[in-house]
Coordinates of C-alpha atoms in Angstrom, one line a residue:
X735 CA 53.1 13.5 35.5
X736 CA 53.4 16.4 37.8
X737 CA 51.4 15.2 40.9
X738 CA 52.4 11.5 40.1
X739 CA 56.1 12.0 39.3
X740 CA 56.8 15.2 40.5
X741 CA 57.8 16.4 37.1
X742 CA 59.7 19.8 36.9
X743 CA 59.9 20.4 33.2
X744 CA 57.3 22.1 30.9
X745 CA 54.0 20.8 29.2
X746 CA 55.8 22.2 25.5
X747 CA 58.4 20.0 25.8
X748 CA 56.5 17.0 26.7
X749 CA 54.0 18.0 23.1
X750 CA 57.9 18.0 21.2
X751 CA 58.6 14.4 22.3
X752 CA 55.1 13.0 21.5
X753 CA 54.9 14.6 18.6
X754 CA 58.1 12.5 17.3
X755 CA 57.2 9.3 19.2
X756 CA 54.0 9.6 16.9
X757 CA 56.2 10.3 13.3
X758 CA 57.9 7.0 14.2
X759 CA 54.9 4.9 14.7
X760 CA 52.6 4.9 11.4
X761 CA 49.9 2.5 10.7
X762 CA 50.8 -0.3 8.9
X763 CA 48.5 -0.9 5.8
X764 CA 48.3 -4.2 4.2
X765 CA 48.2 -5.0 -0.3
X766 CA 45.3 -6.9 -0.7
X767 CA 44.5 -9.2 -3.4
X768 CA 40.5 -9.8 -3.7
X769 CA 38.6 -13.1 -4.6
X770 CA 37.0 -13.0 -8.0
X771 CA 33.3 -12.8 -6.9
X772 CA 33.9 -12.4 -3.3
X773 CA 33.3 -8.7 -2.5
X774 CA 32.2 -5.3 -3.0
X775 CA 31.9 -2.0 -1.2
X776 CA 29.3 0.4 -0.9
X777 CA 29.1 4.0 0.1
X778 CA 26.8 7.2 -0.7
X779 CA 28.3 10.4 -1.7
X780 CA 26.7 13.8 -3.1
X781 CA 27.1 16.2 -5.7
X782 CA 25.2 18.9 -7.4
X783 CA 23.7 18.9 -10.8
X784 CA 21.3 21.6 -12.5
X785 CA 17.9 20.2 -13.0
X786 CA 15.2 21.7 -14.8
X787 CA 17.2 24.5 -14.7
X788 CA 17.9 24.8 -10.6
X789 CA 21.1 23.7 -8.5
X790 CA 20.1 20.5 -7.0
X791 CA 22.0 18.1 -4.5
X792 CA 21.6 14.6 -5.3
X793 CA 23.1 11.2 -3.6
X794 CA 25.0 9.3 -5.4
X795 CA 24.6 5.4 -4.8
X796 CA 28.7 4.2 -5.3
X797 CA 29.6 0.5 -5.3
X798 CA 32.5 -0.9 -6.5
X799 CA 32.9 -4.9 -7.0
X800 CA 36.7 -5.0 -4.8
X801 CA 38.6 -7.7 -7.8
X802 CA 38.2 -6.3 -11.2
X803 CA 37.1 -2.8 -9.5
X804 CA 34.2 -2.4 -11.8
X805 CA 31.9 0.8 -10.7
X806 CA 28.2 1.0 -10.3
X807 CA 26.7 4.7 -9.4
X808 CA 22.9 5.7 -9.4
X809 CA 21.9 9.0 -8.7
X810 CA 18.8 9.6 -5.7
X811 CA 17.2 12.7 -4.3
X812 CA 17.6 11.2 -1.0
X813 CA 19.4 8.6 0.6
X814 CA 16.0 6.9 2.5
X815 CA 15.4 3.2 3.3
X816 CA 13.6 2.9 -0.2
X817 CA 16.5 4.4 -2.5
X818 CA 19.3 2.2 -0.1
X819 CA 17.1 -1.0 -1.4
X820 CA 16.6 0.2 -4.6
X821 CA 19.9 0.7 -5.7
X822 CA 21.2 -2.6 -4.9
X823 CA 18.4 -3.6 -7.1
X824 CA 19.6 -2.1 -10.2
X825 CA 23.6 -2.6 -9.5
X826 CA 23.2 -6.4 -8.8
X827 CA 21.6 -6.6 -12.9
X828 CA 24.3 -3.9 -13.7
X829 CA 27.0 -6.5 -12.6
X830 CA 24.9 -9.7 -13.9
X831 CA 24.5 -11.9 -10.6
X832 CA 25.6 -11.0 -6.9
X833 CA 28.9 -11.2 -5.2
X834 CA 29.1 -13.1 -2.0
X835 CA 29.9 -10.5 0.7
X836 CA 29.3 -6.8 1.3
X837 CA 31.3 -4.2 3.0
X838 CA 29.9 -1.5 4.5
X839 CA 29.6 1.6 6.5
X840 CA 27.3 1.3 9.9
X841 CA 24.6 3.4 8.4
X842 CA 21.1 3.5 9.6
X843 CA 19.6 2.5 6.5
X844 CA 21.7 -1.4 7.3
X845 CA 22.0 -1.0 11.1
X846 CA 19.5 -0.9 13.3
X847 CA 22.6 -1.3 16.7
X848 CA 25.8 -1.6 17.0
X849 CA 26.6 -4.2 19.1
X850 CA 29.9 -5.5 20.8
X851 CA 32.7 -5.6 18.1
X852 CA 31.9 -6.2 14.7
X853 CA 28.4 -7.7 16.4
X854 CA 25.5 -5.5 14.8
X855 CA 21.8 -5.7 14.9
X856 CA 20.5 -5.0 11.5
X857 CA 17.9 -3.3 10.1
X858 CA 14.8 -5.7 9.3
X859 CA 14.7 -4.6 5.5
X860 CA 17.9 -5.1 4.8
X861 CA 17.8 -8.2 6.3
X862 CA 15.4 -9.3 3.6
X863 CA 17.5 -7.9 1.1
X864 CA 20.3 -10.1 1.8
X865 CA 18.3 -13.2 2.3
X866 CA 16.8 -12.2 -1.4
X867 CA 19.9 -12.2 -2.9
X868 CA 22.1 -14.6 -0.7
X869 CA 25.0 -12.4 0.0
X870 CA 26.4 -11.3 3.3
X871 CA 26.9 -7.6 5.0
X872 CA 30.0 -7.5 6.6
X873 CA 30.5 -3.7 8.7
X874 CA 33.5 -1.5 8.9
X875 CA 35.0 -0.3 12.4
X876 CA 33.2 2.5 13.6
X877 CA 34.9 5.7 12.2
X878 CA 37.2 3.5 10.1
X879 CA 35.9 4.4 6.4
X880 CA 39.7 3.2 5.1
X881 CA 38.7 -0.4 5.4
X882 CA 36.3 -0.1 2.9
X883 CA 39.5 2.1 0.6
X884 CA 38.1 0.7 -2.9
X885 CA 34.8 2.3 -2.8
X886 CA 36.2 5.4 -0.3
X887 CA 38.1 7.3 -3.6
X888 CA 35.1 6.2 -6.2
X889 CA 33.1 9.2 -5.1
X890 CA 35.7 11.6 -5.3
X891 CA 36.4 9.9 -8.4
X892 CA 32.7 10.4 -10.1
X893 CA 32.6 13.8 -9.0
X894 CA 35.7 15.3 -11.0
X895 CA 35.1 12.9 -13.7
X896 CA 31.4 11.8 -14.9
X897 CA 29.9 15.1 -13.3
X898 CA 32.4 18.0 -14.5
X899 CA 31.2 19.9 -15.8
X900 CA 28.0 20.4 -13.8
X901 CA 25.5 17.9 -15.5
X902 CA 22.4 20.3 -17.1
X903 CA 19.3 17.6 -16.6
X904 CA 15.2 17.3 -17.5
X905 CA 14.7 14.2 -14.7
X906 CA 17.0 11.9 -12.7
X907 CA 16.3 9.6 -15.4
X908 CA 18.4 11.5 -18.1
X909 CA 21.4 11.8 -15.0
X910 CA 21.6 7.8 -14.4
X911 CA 21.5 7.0 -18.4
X912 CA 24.7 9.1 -18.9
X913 CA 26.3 8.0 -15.4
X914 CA 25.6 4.0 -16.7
X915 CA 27.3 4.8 -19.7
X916 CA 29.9 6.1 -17.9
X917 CA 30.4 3.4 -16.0
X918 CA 30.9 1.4 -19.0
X919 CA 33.2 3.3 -21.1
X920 CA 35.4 3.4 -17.9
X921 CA 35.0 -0.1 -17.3
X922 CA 36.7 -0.5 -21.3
X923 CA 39.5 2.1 -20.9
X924 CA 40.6 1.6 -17.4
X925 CA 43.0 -1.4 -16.6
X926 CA 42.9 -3.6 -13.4
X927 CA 45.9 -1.8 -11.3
X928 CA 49.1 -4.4 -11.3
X929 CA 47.3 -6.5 -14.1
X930 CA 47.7 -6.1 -18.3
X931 CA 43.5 -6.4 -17.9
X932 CA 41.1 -4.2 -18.2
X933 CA 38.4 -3.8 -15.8
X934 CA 36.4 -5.1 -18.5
X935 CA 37.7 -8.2 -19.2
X936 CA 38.1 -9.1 -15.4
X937 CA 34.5 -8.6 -14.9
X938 CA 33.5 -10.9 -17.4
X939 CA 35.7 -13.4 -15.8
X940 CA 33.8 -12.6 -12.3
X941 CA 30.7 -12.9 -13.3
X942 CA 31.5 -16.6 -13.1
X943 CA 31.9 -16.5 -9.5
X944 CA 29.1 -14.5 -8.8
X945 CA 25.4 -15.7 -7.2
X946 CA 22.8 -16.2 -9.8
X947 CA 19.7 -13.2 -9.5
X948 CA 16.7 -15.0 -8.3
X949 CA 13.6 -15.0 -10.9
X950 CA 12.0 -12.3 -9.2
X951 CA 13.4 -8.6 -8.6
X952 CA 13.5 -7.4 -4.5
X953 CA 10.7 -4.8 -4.1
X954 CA 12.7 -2.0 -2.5
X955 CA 10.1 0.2 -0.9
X956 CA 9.2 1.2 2.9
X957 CA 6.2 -0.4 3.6
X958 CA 3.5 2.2 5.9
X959 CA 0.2 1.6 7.4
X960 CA -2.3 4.0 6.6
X961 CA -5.7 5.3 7.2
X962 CA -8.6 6.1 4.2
X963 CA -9.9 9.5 5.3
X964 CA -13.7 10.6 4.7
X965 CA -12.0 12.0 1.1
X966 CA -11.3 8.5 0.4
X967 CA -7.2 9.6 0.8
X968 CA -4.3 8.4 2.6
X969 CA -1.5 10.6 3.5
X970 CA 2.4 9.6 2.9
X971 CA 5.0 12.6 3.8
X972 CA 2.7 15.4 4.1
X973 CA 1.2 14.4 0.5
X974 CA -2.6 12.6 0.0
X975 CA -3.0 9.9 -2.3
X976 CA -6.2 8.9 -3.5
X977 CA -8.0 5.2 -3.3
X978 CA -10.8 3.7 -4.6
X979 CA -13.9 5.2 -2.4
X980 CA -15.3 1.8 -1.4
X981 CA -12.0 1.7 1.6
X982 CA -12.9 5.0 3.1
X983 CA -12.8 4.3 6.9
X984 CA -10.2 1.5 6.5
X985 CA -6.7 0.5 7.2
X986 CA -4.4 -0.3 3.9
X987 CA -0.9 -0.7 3.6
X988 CA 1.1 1.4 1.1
X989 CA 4.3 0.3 -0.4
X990 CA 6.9 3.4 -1.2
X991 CA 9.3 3.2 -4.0
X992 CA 11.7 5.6 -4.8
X993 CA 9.6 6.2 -8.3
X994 CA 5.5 5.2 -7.1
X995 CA 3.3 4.9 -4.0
X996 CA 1.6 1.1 -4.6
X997 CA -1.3 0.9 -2.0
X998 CA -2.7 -2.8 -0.9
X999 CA -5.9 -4.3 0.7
X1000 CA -6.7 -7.5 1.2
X1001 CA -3.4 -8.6 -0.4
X1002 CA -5.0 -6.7 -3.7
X1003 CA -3.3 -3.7 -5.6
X1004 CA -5.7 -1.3 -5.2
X1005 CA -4.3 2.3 -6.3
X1006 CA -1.2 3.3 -7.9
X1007 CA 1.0 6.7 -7.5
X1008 CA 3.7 8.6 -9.0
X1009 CA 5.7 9.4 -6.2
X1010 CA 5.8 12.7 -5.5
X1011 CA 8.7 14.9 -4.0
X1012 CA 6.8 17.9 -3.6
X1013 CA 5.0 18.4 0.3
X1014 CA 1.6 19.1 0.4
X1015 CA 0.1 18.1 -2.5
X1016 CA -2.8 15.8 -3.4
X1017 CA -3.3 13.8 -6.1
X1018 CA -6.0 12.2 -6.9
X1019 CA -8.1 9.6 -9.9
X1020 CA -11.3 9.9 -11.0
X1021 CA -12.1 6.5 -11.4
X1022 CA -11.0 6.0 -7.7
X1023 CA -14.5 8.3 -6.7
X1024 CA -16.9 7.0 -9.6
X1025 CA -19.2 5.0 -7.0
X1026 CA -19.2 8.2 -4.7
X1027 CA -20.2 10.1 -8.1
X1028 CA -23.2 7.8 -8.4
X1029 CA -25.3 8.7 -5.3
X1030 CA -23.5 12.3 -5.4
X1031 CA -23.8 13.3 -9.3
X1032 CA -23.5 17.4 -9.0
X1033 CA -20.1 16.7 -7.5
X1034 CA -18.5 15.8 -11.0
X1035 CA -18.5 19.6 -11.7
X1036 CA -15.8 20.9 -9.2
X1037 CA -14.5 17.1 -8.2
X1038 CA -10.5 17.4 -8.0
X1039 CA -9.9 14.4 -10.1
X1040 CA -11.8 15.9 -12.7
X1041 CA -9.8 18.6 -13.6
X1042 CA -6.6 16.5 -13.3
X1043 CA -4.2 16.7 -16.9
X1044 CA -5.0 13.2 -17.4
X1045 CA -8.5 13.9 -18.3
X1046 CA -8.8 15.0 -22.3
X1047 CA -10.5 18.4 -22.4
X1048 CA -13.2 16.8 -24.1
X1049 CA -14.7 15.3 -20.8
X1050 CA -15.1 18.7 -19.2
X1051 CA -16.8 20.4 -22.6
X1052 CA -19.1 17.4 -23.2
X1053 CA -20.2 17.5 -19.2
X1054 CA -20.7 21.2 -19.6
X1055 CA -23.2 20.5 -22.7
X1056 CA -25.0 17.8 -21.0
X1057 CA -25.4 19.9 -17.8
X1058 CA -26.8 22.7 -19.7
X1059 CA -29.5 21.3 -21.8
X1060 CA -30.8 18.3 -18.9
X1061 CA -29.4 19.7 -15.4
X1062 CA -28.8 17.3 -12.5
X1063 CA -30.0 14.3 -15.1
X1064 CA -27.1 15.8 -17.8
X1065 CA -25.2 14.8 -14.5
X1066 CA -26.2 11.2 -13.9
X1067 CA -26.3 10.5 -17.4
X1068 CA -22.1 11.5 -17.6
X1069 CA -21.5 9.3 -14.9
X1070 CA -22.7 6.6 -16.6
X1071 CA -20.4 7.5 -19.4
X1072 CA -17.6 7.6 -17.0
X1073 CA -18.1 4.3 -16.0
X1074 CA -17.8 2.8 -19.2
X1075 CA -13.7 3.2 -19.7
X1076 CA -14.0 0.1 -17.6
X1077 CA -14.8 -1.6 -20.4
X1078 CA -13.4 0.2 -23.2
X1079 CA -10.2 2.1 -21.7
X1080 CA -10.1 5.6 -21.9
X1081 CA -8.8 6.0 -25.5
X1082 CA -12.2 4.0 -27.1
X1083 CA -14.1 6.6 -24.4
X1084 CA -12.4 9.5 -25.5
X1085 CA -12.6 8.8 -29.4
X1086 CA -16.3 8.0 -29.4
X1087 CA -16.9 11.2 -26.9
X1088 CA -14.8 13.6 -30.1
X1089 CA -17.0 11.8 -32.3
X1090 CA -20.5 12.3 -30.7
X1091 CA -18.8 16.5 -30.3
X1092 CA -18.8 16.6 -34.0
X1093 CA -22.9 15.9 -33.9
X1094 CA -23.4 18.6 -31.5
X1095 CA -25.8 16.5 -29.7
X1096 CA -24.5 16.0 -26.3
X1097 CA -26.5 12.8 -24.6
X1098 CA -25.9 9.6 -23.7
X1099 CA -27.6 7.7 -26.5
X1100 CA -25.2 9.0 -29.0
X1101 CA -22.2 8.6 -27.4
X1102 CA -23.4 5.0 -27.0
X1103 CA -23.9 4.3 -30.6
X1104 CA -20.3 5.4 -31.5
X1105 CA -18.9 3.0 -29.3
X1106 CA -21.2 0.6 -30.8
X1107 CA -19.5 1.2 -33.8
X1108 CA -16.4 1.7 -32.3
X1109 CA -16.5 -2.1 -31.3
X1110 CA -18.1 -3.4 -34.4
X1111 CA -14.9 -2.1 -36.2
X1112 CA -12.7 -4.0 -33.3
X1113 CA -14.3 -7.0 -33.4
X1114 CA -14.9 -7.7 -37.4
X1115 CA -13.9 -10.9 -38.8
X1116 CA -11.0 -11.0 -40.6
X1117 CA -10.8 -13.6 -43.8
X1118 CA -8.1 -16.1 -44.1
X1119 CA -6.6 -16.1 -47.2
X1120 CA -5.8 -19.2 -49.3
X1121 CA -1.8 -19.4 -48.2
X1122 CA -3.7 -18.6 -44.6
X1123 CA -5.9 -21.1 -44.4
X1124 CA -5.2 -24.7 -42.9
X1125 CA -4.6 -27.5 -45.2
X1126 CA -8.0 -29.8 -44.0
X1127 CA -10.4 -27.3 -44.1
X1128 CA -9.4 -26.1 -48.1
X1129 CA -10.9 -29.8 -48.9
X1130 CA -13.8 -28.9 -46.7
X1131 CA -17.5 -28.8 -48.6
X1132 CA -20.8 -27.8 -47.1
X1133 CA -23.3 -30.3 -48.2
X1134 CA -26.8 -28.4 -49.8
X1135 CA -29.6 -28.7 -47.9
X1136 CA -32.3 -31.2 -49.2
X1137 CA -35.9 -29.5 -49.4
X1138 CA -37.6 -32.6 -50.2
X1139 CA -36.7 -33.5 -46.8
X1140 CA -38.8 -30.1 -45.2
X1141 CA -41.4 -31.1 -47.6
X1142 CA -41.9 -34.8 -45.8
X1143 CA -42.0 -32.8 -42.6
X1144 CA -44.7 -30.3 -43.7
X1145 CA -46.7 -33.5 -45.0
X1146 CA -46.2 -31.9 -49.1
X1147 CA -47.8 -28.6 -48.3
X1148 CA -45.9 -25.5 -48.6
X1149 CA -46.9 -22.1 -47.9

């Protein structure tokens, strides 16, 4: 204003008539009325919660269907592609079918670019999820969080209401039982704002409206190529997970839920994970290195799957035994012991390994005739009784045998 207008007066005074021009012009915010069916909002939010005794900060997965305002939340250590997916998973059953649209924030878990004007280029996965569940993502305005306002106040919302006071937790699994009853006993109480309704009963009228779930659930996971080390491991955020032995060298393809590492060859499951939080930690199964046990026998002793929780106790005495009294053969000859669970399962193993214990004699044979009897006992033939037994076979005879007829045969003689 100065070098253009020549202006005399001071910057201050300029600030004062701004400052009312701006108290006169507000932003204009429409009432909106929402479809049955049509819409819902999404946004994270966090919170803290005590679990297993430490202050923890979760992410809390907040939707909101925009008509009969009915709330969905899920609670996730993270707020990762897999836990994005997953969520929708679980609210779309919470709500019992799919709305047609979603509104959301341009987060990097949905958008991949922004693009020119409400233009963006999304993010492959959650492409799929849309075209799994037939709804579309419609995005906000960047930095315009207000034109999503239903969802906006619900995180505020669960924070001074289902977490107050400070949820005291054993697993995440315990937190998202008592927020889904929470969101239930909200959705009975609370009414539909301008409407005699409660959130309820304008649900169950939307659920009409909504798309059906298809027959098969999404699989919300990150999918990762990996590499089998010499250790017959891959690695996933700084953590090993083991495989069968027979891929070691080879590329697989592990898919990460929020909950289990699933690992695929060949379009074949091959190994299954918890998933673990932790970094730097390996986890491993002992059937997994069974063929490497084979050719390497004195391994068994200090192999890291061995030792694993999983195994009963009585594996590790009854290898001891058989290492003591026959040496690297005691080894070979628990191997082969090992490799039966893949017929029996590990509880017929385990039982029949307890029972040989009670012998004292620690070898192969015996073990083997325990699960002998083991499966005698599983397979014996059970008797019909007379209510039990089919109508044409209670008229059934056996006809006698004839000896005179073994006698024609024999030509009379009969030793």
């Amino acid at each position: 204003m100065v070098d253009e207008y020549n202006f005399k007066g001071s910057d201050s005074n300029i600030r004062k008539v701004v400052a009312k021009r701006k108290k006169k012009l507000k932003e204009v915010f429409i009432p909106l009325d929402f479809q049955l069916g049509h819409q819902f909002q999404f946004d994270w939010g966090e919170a803290d919660i005590v679990l297993q005794g430490r202050t923890k900060r979760i992410f809390l997965f907040c939707i909101q269907l925009s008509a009969s305002r009915t709330r969905f939340v899920r609670a996730y250590l993270h707020e990762k592609q897999e836990a994005f997916l997953d969520g929708f998973v679980h609210a779309f059953e919470f709500f019992g079918g799919v709305p047609t649209e979603g509104l959301f924030d341009n987060l990097k878990t949905a958008v991949e670019k922004l693009m020119k004007g409400r233009d963006r280029l999304e993010q492959e996965s959650f492409l799929a999820l849309q075209t799994h569940y037939l709804f579309k993502a419609e995005f906000c305005n960047t930095r315009s969080g207000n034109e999503k306002g239903r969802v906006e106040g619900t995180v505020g919302y669960v924070r001074r209401n289902a977490l107050v006071p400070v949820p005291e937790v054993q697993s995440l699994d315990e937190l998202n039982s008592h927020l889904l009853d929470w969101c239930l006993k909200e959705a009975e109480q609370k009414t539909v704002p301008y409407t005699k309704e409660t959130i309820s009963q304008m649900w169950e009228k939307e659920k009409e409206y909504f798309h059906p779930l298809p027959e098969k659930r999404f699989e919300a996971c990150k999918l990762v190529s990996c590499q089998v080390n010499k250790t017959s491991l891959i690695t996933i955020e700084t953590n090993k997970y083991s495989v069968p032995c027979d891929y070691v060298g080879q590329a697989v393809w592990a898919k990460i839920f929020v909950d289990q590492v699933i690992v695929v060859a060949q379009n074949q499951v091959i190994a299954k994970h918890p998933r673990s939080y932790e970094r730097y930690q390996m986890f491993t199964i002992l059937d997994h290195y069974l063929e490497g046990l084979i050719r390497k026998p004195r391994a068994i002793r200090d192999a890291h799957a061995f030792h694993s929780p999983d195994i009963p106790e009585v594996f590790r005495r009854f290898h001891q035994k058989m290492r003591e009294q026959e040496g690297a053969i005691g080894d070979q000859k628990f191997i082969r012991l090992l490799l039966l669970h893949r017929e029996l399962g590990m509880e017929k193993l385990t039982h029949a390994l307890l029972e040989a214990e009670k012998t004292q004699i620690y070898r192969y044979e015996v073990v083997h005739k325990f699960i002998e009897g083991i499966e005698n006992i599983d397979t014996k033939i059970q008797g019909l009784t007379q209510e039990q037994t089919p109508t044409n076979l209670l008229d059934y005879k056996i006809q006698k045998s004839n000896v005179e007829r073994y006698e024609q045969l024999t030509g009379g003689q009969v030793d």
